[in-house]
């Protein structure tokens, strides 16, 4: 059974803190994605990676960075968390030749106070 | 740029009634089209997809969708709603040679007994 796991289901951080969200997939997928999900806005792509150490900005990269040192792991970093980054964060992965068939993790609900 | 519009952020149906979720897209070229479903406290999973071929596609759990190019639509239907269909549904598009999905805002379905 394919699996995408995220390090935390719920996270509460203070404004200005550095925040790391971790995602691991066990399917040997080349592509990995980070989205944020907000009511009424659907999912918006923050960053995606198509290979180790390779990354591409999505639609809303401001305030975020990513790291992919190993194929199975993709990290989202909030350098200095702000209240407007309170959201649900979803990680996904896919094969490089099927970017539309994404497998999602359960999400991390981040609250920044 | 592509965009996806889902009409209605919330839909309430009675158990056994028709489920109809509307999705319209704007794209300079015919895209590939998808519906994803998110059950409570879970990540998204692919419900069905249209890439090429037959415009009426069937997915899991009795759902189907029809691609209508003239109407730029990809509405999702299920003849008879079940309580387990209560979830949030997302329409998504991708360009044929693209690698990034664009999601609609989502429609939350409530099923009444």
PDB file of C-alpha atoms in Angstrom:
ATOM      1  CA  UNK A   1       0.000   0.000   0.000  1.00  0.00           C
ATOM      2  CA  UNK A   2       1.429   3.365  -1.043  1.00  0.00           C
ATOM      3  CA  UNK A   3       2.156   5.777   1.710  1.00  0.00           C
ATOM      4  CA  UNK A   4       2.971   9.420   2.249  1.00  0.00           C
ATOM      5  CA  UNK A   5       3.582  10.400   5.838  1.00  0.00           C
ATOM      6  CA  UNK A   6       3.924  13.806   7.408  1.00  0.00           C
ATOM      7  CA  UNK A   7       5.829  14.401  10.608  1.00  0.00           C
ATOM      8  CA  UNK A   8       3.035  16.049  12.591  1.00  0.00           C
ATOM      9  CA  UNK A   9      -0.758  16.208  12.355  1.00  0.00           C
ATOM     10  CA  UNK A  10      -0.996  19.334  14.481  1.00  0.00           C
ATOM     11  CA  UNK A  11       1.620  21.964  15.198  1.00  0.00           C
ATOM     12  CA  UNK A  12       1.468  25.216  17.143  1.00  0.00           C
ATOM     13  CA  UNK A  13       4.287  27.717  16.728  1.00  0.00           C
ATOM     14  CA  UNK A  14       4.938  31.306  17.697  1.00  0.00           C
ATOM     15  CA  UNK A  15       5.423  34.190  15.311  1.00  0.00           C
ATOM     16  CA  UNK A  16       9.045  34.426  14.188  1.00  0.00           C
ATOM     17  CA  UNK A  17       9.917  30.807  14.864  1.00  0.00           C
ATOM     18  CA  UNK A  18      11.568  28.654  12.229  1.00  0.00           C
ATOM     19  CA  UNK A  19       9.291  25.762  11.351  1.00  0.00           C
ATOM     20  CA  UNK A  20      10.138  22.486   9.626  1.00  0.00           C
ATOM     21  CA  UNK A  21       7.480  20.274   8.091  1.00  0.00           C
ATOM     22  CA  UNK A  22       8.696  16.864   6.990  1.00  0.00           C
ATOM     23  CA  UNK A  23       7.248  14.541   4.388  1.00  0.00           C
ATOM     24  CA  UNK A  24       8.335  11.010   3.544  1.00  0.00           C
ATOM     25  CA  UNK A  25       7.090   8.748   0.745  1.00  0.00           C
ATOM     26  CA  UNK A  26       7.811   5.075   0.279  1.00  0.00           C
ATOM     27  CA  UNK A  27       6.859   4.720  -3.387  1.00  0.00           C
ATOM     28  CA  UNK A  28      10.165   5.736  -5.006  1.00  0.00           C
ATOM     29  CA  UNK A  29       8.382   8.676  -6.650  1.00  0.00           C
ATOM     30  CA  UNK A  30      10.441  11.300  -8.415  1.00  0.00           C
ATOM     31  CA  UNK A  31       8.016  14.185  -7.873  1.00  0.00           C
ATOM     32  CA  UNK A  32       7.125  15.617  -4.518  1.00  0.00           C
ATOM     33  CA  UNK A  33       4.858  18.601  -3.772  1.00  0.00           C
ATOM     34  CA  UNK A  34       3.922  20.936  -0.947  1.00  0.00           C
ATOM     35  CA  UNK A  35       0.498  22.576  -0.916  1.00  0.00           C
ATOM     36  CA  UNK A  36      -1.383  24.708   1.512  1.00  0.00           C
ATOM     37  CA  UNK A  37      -5.116  24.240   1.844  1.00  0.00           C
ATOM     38  CA  UNK A  38      -7.374  27.087   2.919  1.00  0.00           C
ATOM     39  CA  UNK A  39     -11.181  27.152   2.954  1.00  0.00           C
ATOM     40  CA  UNK A  40     -12.609  28.349  -0.342  1.00  0.00           C
ATOM     41  CA  UNK A  41      -9.193  28.532  -1.976  1.00  0.00           C
ATOM     42  CA  UNK A  42      -8.635  24.837  -2.549  1.00  0.00           C
ATOM     43  CA  UNK A  43      -5.053  23.686  -2.707  1.00  0.00           C
ATOM     44  CA  UNK A  44      -2.327  26.061  -3.754  1.00  0.00           C
ATOM     45  CA  UNK A  45       1.107  24.819  -4.742  1.00  0.00           C
ATOM     46  CA  UNK A  46       3.981  26.196  -2.697  1.00  0.00           C
ATOM     47  CA  UNK A  47       6.931  24.265  -4.144  1.00  0.00           C
ATOM     48  CA  UNK A  48       7.575  21.061  -5.937  1.00  0.00           C
ATOM     49  CA  UNK A  49      10.632  18.931  -6.552  1.00  0.00           C
ATOM     50  CA  UNK A  50      11.225  16.625  -9.508  1.00  0.00           C
ATOM     51  CA  UNK A  51      14.476  15.122  -8.277  1.00  0.00           C
ATOM     52  CA  UNK A  52      16.891  15.190  -5.374  1.00  0.00           C
ATOM     53  CA  UNK A  53      18.188  18.729  -4.810  1.00  0.00           C
ATOM     54  CA  UNK A  54      15.921  20.034  -7.587  1.00  0.00           C
ATOM     55  CA  UNK A  55      13.039  22.345  -6.833  1.00  0.00           C
ATOM     56  CA  UNK A  56      10.677  24.671  -8.575  1.00  0.00           C
ATOM     57  CA  UNK A  57       8.503  27.459  -7.194  1.00  0.00           C
ATOM     58  CA  UNK A  58       4.806  26.996  -7.217  1.00  0.00           C
ATOM     59  CA  UNK A  59       2.110  29.643  -7.067  1.00  0.00           C
ATOM     60  CA  UNK A  60       2.755  30.938  -3.541  1.00  0.00           C
ATOM     61  CA  UNK A  61       6.429  30.395  -2.587  1.00  0.00           C
ATOM     62  CA  UNK A  62       6.893  33.627  -0.635  1.00  0.00           C
ATOM     63  CA  UNK A  63       7.876  32.992   2.953  1.00  0.00           C
ATOM     64  CA  UNK A  64       8.724  29.344   2.337  1.00  0.00           C
ATOM     65  CA  UNK A  65      11.720  27.302   1.294  1.00  0.00           C
ATOM     66  CA  UNK A  66      12.200  23.586   0.692  1.00  0.00           C
ATOM     67  CA  UNK A  67      14.874  20.947   0.928  1.00  0.00           C
ATOM     68  CA  UNK A  68      15.184  17.591  -0.799  1.00  0.00           C
ATOM     69  CA  UNK A  69      18.395  15.813   0.133  1.00  0.00           C
ATOM     70  CA  UNK A  70      17.023  12.298  -0.351  1.00  0.00           C
ATOM     71  CA  UNK A  71      14.534  11.015  -2.878  1.00  0.00           C
ATOM     72  CA  UNK A  72      12.007   9.911  -0.280  1.00  0.00           C
ATOM     73  CA  UNK A  73      12.042  13.056   1.861  1.00  0.00           C
ATOM     74  CA  UNK A  74      10.836  16.573   1.127  1.00  0.00           C
ATOM     75  CA  UNK A  75      10.912  19.288   3.765  1.00  0.00           C
ATOM     76  CA  UNK A  76       9.037  22.564   3.879  1.00  0.00           C
ATOM     77  CA  UNK A  77      10.649  25.352   5.877  1.00  0.00           C
ATOM     78  CA  UNK A  78       9.043  28.490   7.206  1.00  0.00           C
ATOM     79  CA  UNK A  79      12.049  30.701   7.924  1.00  0.00           C
ATOM     80  CA  UNK A  80      10.121  33.071  10.190  1.00  0.00           C
ATOM     81  CA  UNK A  81       6.573  31.949  10.798  1.00  0.00           C
ATOM     82  CA  UNK A  82       3.815  34.522  10.569  1.00  0.00           C
ATOM     83  CA  UNK A  83       0.136  34.344  11.513  1.00  0.00           C
ATOM     84  CA  UNK A  84      -0.917  34.392   7.858  1.00  0.00           C
ATOM     85  CA  UNK A  85       0.852  31.059   7.454  1.00  0.00           C
ATOM     86  CA  UNK A  86      -1.673  29.390   9.725  1.00  0.00           C
ATOM     87  CA  UNK A  87      -3.100  26.731   7.438  1.00  0.00           C
ATOM     88  CA  UNK A  88      -3.323  23.055   6.550  1.00  0.00           C
ATOM     89  CA  UNK A  89      -0.203  21.850   4.738  1.00  0.00           C
ATOM     90  CA  UNK A  90      -0.400  18.844   2.451  1.00  0.00           C
ATOM     91  CA  UNK A  91       2.464  16.906   0.949  1.00  0.00           C
ATOM     92  CA  UNK A  92       2.071  14.753  -2.148  1.00  0.00           C
ATOM     93  CA  UNK A  93       4.193  12.627  -4.448  1.00  0.00           C
ATOM     94  CA  UNK A  94       3.890  11.195  -7.943  1.00  0.00           C
ATOM     95  CA  UNK A  95       5.770   9.410 -10.656  1.00  0.00           C
ATOM     96  CA  UNK A  96       7.537  11.754 -13.031  1.00  0.00           C
ATOM     97  CA  UNK A  97       5.443  10.524 -15.988  1.00  0.00           C
ATOM     98  CA  UNK A  98       2.145  10.828 -14.072  1.00  0.00           C
ATOM     99  CA  UNK A  99       2.348  14.193 -12.302  1.00  0.00           C
ATOM    100  CA  UNK A 100      -1.436  14.354 -12.087  1.00  0.00           C
ATOM    101  CA  UNK A 101      -1.782  11.108 -10.152  1.00  0.00           C
ATOM    102  CA  UNK A 102      -0.637  12.400  -6.817  1.00  0.00           C
ATOM    103  CA  UNK A 103      -0.649  10.560  -3.515  1.00  0.00           C
ATOM    104  CA  UNK A 104      -1.269  12.754  -0.538  1.00  0.00           C
ATOM    105  CA  UNK A 105      -0.273  12.654   3.081  1.00  0.00           C
ATOM    106  CA  UNK A 106      -2.846  13.315   5.826  1.00  0.00           C
ATOM    107  CA  UNK A 107      -1.766  16.921   6.276  1.00  0.00           C
ATOM    108  CA  UNK A 108      -0.288  19.060   9.034  1.00  0.00           C
ATOM    109  CA  UNK A 109      -2.508  21.696  10.582  1.00  0.00           C
ATOM    110  CA  UNK A 110      -0.168  24.518  11.549  1.00  0.00           C
ATOM    111  CA  UNK A 111      -1.258  27.308  13.857  1.00  0.00           C
ATOM    112  CA  UNK A 112       1.005  30.318  14.261  1.00  0.00           C
ATOM    113  CA  UNK A 113       0.183  32.489  17.279  1.00  0.00           C
TER     114      UNK A 113
ATOM    115  CA  UNK B   1      -2.951  30.521 -17.161  1.00  0.00           C
ATOM    116  CA  UNK B   2      -5.337  27.802 -16.155  1.00  0.00           C
ATOM    117  CA  UNK B   3      -8.097  28.204 -13.641  1.00  0.00           C
ATOM    118  CA  UNK B   4     -10.750  25.958 -12.179  1.00  0.00           C
ATOM    119  CA  UNK B   5     -14.114  27.061 -10.801  1.00  0.00           C
ATOM    120  CA  UNK B   6     -16.299  24.863  -8.661  1.00  0.00           C
ATOM    121  CA  UNK B   7     -19.813  26.170  -8.290  1.00  0.00           C
ATOM    122  CA  UNK B   8     -20.957  25.919  -4.696  1.00  0.00           C
ATOM    123  CA  UNK B   9     -18.620  25.554  -1.763  1.00  0.00           C
ATOM    124  CA  UNK B  10     -21.189  23.438   0.094  1.00  0.00           C
ATOM    125  CA  UNK B  11     -23.774  20.990  -1.228  1.00  0.00           C
ATOM    126  CA  UNK B  12     -26.348  19.160   0.848  1.00  0.00           C
ATOM    127  CA  UNK B  13     -28.058  16.051  -0.524  1.00  0.00           C
ATOM    128  CA  UNK B  14     -30.365  13.442   0.917  1.00  0.00           C
ATOM    129  CA  UNK B  15     -29.231   9.863   1.109  1.00  0.00           C
ATOM    130  CA  UNK B  16     -30.259   8.137  -2.113  1.00  0.00           C
ATOM    131  CA  UNK B  17     -30.510  11.376  -4.085  1.00  0.00           C
ATOM    132  CA  UNK B  18     -28.401  12.444  -7.054  1.00  0.00           C
ATOM    133  CA  UNK B  19     -25.072  14.065  -6.328  1.00  0.00           C
ATOM    134  CA  UNK B  20     -24.019  16.715  -8.862  1.00  0.00           C
ATOM    135  CA  UNK B  21     -20.871  18.755  -8.383  1.00  0.00           C
ATOM    136  CA  UNK B  22     -20.026  21.345 -10.983  1.00  0.00           C
ATOM    137  CA  UNK B  23     -16.585  22.149 -12.352  1.00  0.00           C
ATOM    138  CA  UNK B  24     -15.649  24.539 -15.119  1.00  0.00           C
ATOM    139  CA  UNK B  25     -12.151  25.249 -16.309  1.00  0.00           C
ATOM    140  CA  UNK B  26     -10.430  27.828 -18.415  1.00  0.00           C
ATOM    141  CA  UNK B  27      -7.420  26.774 -20.388  1.00  0.00           C
ATOM    142  CA  UNK B  28      -5.808  27.790 -23.637  1.00  0.00           C
ATOM    143  CA  UNK B  29      -5.485  24.146 -24.589  1.00  0.00           C
ATOM    144  CA  UNK B  30      -7.627  21.164 -23.655  1.00  0.00           C
ATOM    145  CA  UNK B  31      -6.281  19.973 -20.343  1.00  0.00           C
ATOM    146  CA  UNK B  32      -6.359  16.728 -18.512  1.00  0.00           C
ATOM    147  CA  UNK B  33      -9.089  16.809 -15.838  1.00  0.00           C
ATOM    148  CA  UNK B  34      -9.431  15.189 -12.440  1.00  0.00           C
ATOM    149  CA  UNK B  35     -11.590  14.875  -9.403  1.00  0.00           C
ATOM    150  CA  UNK B  36     -10.014  14.277  -6.023  1.00  0.00           C
ATOM    151  CA  UNK B  37     -11.859  13.490  -2.787  1.00  0.00           C
ATOM    152  CA  UNK B  38     -10.818  14.306   0.766  1.00  0.00           C
ATOM    153  CA  UNK B  39     -12.519  12.381   3.546  1.00  0.00           C
ATOM    154  CA  UNK B  40     -12.462  13.896   7.035  1.00  0.00           C
ATOM    155  CA  UNK B  41      -8.981  14.012   8.558  1.00  0.00           C
ATOM    156  CA  UNK B  42      -7.378  12.452   5.514  1.00  0.00           C
ATOM    157  CA  UNK B  43      -5.327  13.555   2.546  1.00  0.00           C
ATOM    158  CA  UNK B  44      -6.753  13.736  -0.948  1.00  0.00           C
ATOM    159  CA  UNK B  45      -7.175  10.703  -3.145  1.00  0.00           C
ATOM    160  CA  UNK B  46      -7.809  10.471  -6.854  1.00  0.00           C
ATOM    161  CA  UNK B  47     -11.466   9.761  -7.643  1.00  0.00           C
ATOM    162  CA  UNK B  48     -11.315   9.748 -11.441  1.00  0.00           C
ATOM    163  CA  UNK B  49      -9.448  11.243 -14.370  1.00  0.00           C
ATOM    164  CA  UNK B  50      -9.912  12.245 -17.974  1.00  0.00           C
ATOM    165  CA  UNK B  51      -6.845  12.350 -20.192  1.00  0.00           C
ATOM    166  CA  UNK B  52      -7.881  11.175 -23.652  1.00  0.00           C
ATOM    167  CA  UNK B  53     -10.501   8.922 -25.232  1.00  0.00           C
ATOM    168  CA  UNK B  54     -14.023   8.444 -23.922  1.00  0.00           C
ATOM    169  CA  UNK B  55     -15.392  11.651 -22.465  1.00  0.00           C
ATOM    170  CA  UNK B  56     -17.498   9.873 -19.845  1.00  0.00           C
ATOM    171  CA  UNK B  57     -15.199   8.468 -17.208  1.00  0.00           C
ATOM    172  CA  UNK B  58     -16.004   6.299 -14.253  1.00  0.00           C
ATOM    173  CA  UNK B  59     -14.259   6.422 -10.946  1.00  0.00           C
ATOM    174  CA  UNK B  60     -14.324   4.761  -7.592  1.00  0.00           C
ATOM    175  CA  UNK B  61     -17.395   4.479  -5.372  1.00  0.00           C
ATOM    176  CA  UNK B  62     -19.912   4.870  -8.215  1.00  0.00           C
ATOM    177  CA  UNK B  63     -18.869   8.374  -9.282  1.00  0.00           C
ATOM    178  CA  UNK B  64     -18.555   9.440 -12.883  1.00  0.00           C
ATOM    179  CA  UNK B  65     -17.778  12.637 -14.764  1.00  0.00           C
ATOM    180  CA  UNK B  66     -18.211  13.841 -18.319  1.00  0.00           C
ATOM    181  CA  UNK B  67     -15.784  16.071 -20.176  1.00  0.00           C
ATOM    182  CA  UNK B  68     -17.665  18.571 -22.325  1.00  0.00           C
ATOM    183  CA  UNK B  69     -15.220  20.591 -24.346  1.00  0.00           C
ATOM    184  CA  UNK B  70     -17.866  22.945 -25.755  1.00  0.00           C
ATOM    185  CA  UNK B  71     -18.930  23.858 -22.225  1.00  0.00           C
ATOM    186  CA  UNK B  72     -15.413  23.666 -20.700  1.00  0.00           C
ATOM    187  CA  UNK B  73     -16.950  21.554 -17.977  1.00  0.00           C
ATOM    188  CA  UNK B  74     -16.192  18.373 -16.077  1.00  0.00           C
ATOM    189  CA  UNK B  75     -19.119  17.854 -13.709  1.00  0.00           C
ATOM    190  CA  UNK B  76     -19.083  14.998 -11.213  1.00  0.00           C
ATOM    191  CA  UNK B  77     -22.171  12.873 -10.583  1.00  0.00           C
ATOM    192  CA  UNK B  78     -23.332   9.923  -8.565  1.00  0.00           C
ATOM    193  CA  UNK B  79     -26.886   8.596  -9.037  1.00  0.00           C
ATOM    194  CA  UNK B  80     -27.518   7.744  -5.405  1.00  0.00           C
ATOM    195  CA  UNK B  81     -25.734   9.383  -2.486  1.00  0.00           C
ATOM    196  CA  UNK B  82     -24.512   7.320   0.434  1.00  0.00           C
ATOM    197  CA  UNK B  83     -23.639   8.584   3.882  1.00  0.00           C
ATOM    198  CA  UNK B  84     -20.019   7.625   3.228  1.00  0.00           C
ATOM    199  CA  UNK B  85     -19.884  10.155   0.376  1.00  0.00           C
ATOM    200  CA  UNK B  86     -19.716  13.005   2.875  1.00  0.00           C
ATOM    201  CA  UNK B  87     -16.378  14.600   2.037  1.00  0.00           C
ATOM    202  CA  UNK B  88     -14.793  17.511   0.227  1.00  0.00           C
ATOM    203  CA  UNK B  89     -14.351  17.189  -3.512  1.00  0.00           C
ATOM    204  CA  UNK B  90     -11.785  19.008  -5.618  1.00  0.00           C
ATOM    205  CA  UNK B  91     -11.694  19.421  -9.359  1.00  0.00           C
ATOM    206  CA  UNK B  92      -8.231  19.817 -10.866  1.00  0.00           C
ATOM    207  CA  UNK B  93      -6.636  20.372 -14.261  1.00  0.00           C
ATOM    208  CA  UNK B  94      -3.204  19.976 -15.775  1.00  0.00           C
ATOM    209  CA  UNK B  95      -1.850  20.779 -19.207  1.00  0.00           C
ATOM    210  CA  UNK B  96      -1.113  17.719 -21.310  1.00  0.00           C
ATOM    211  CA  UNK B  97       2.641  18.260 -21.040  1.00  0.00           C
ATOM    212  CA  UNK B  98       2.513  19.956 -17.694  1.00  0.00           C
ATOM    213  CA  UNK B  99       3.638  18.812 -14.286  1.00  0.00           C
ATOM    214  CA  UNK B 100       1.549  20.941 -11.940  1.00  0.00           C
ATOM    215  CA  UNK B 101      -2.081  20.504 -11.002  1.00  0.00           C
ATOM    216  CA  UNK B 102      -4.367  23.514 -10.588  1.00  0.00           C
ATOM    217  CA  UNK B 103      -7.148  22.880  -8.089  1.00  0.00           C
ATOM    218  CA  UNK B 104     -10.571  24.390  -7.720  1.00  0.00           C
ATOM    219  CA  UNK B 105     -11.781  25.787  -4.409  1.00  0.00           C
ATOM    220  CA  UNK B 106     -13.471  22.556  -3.353  1.00  0.00           C
ATOM    221  CA  UNK B 107     -17.066  21.559  -2.648  1.00  0.00           C
ATOM    222  CA  UNK B 108     -18.004  20.075   0.688  1.00  0.00           C
ATOM    223  CA  UNK B 109     -20.784  17.499   0.449  1.00  0.00           C
ATOM    224  CA  UNK B 110     -23.124  16.847   3.342  1.00  0.00           C
ATOM    225  CA  UNK B 111     -25.367  13.789   3.114  1.00  0.00           C
ATOM    226  CA  UNK B 112     -28.583  13.895   5.121  1.00  0.00           C
ATOM    227  CA  UNK B 113     -30.245  10.681   6.273  1.00  0.00           C
TER     228      UNK B 113
END
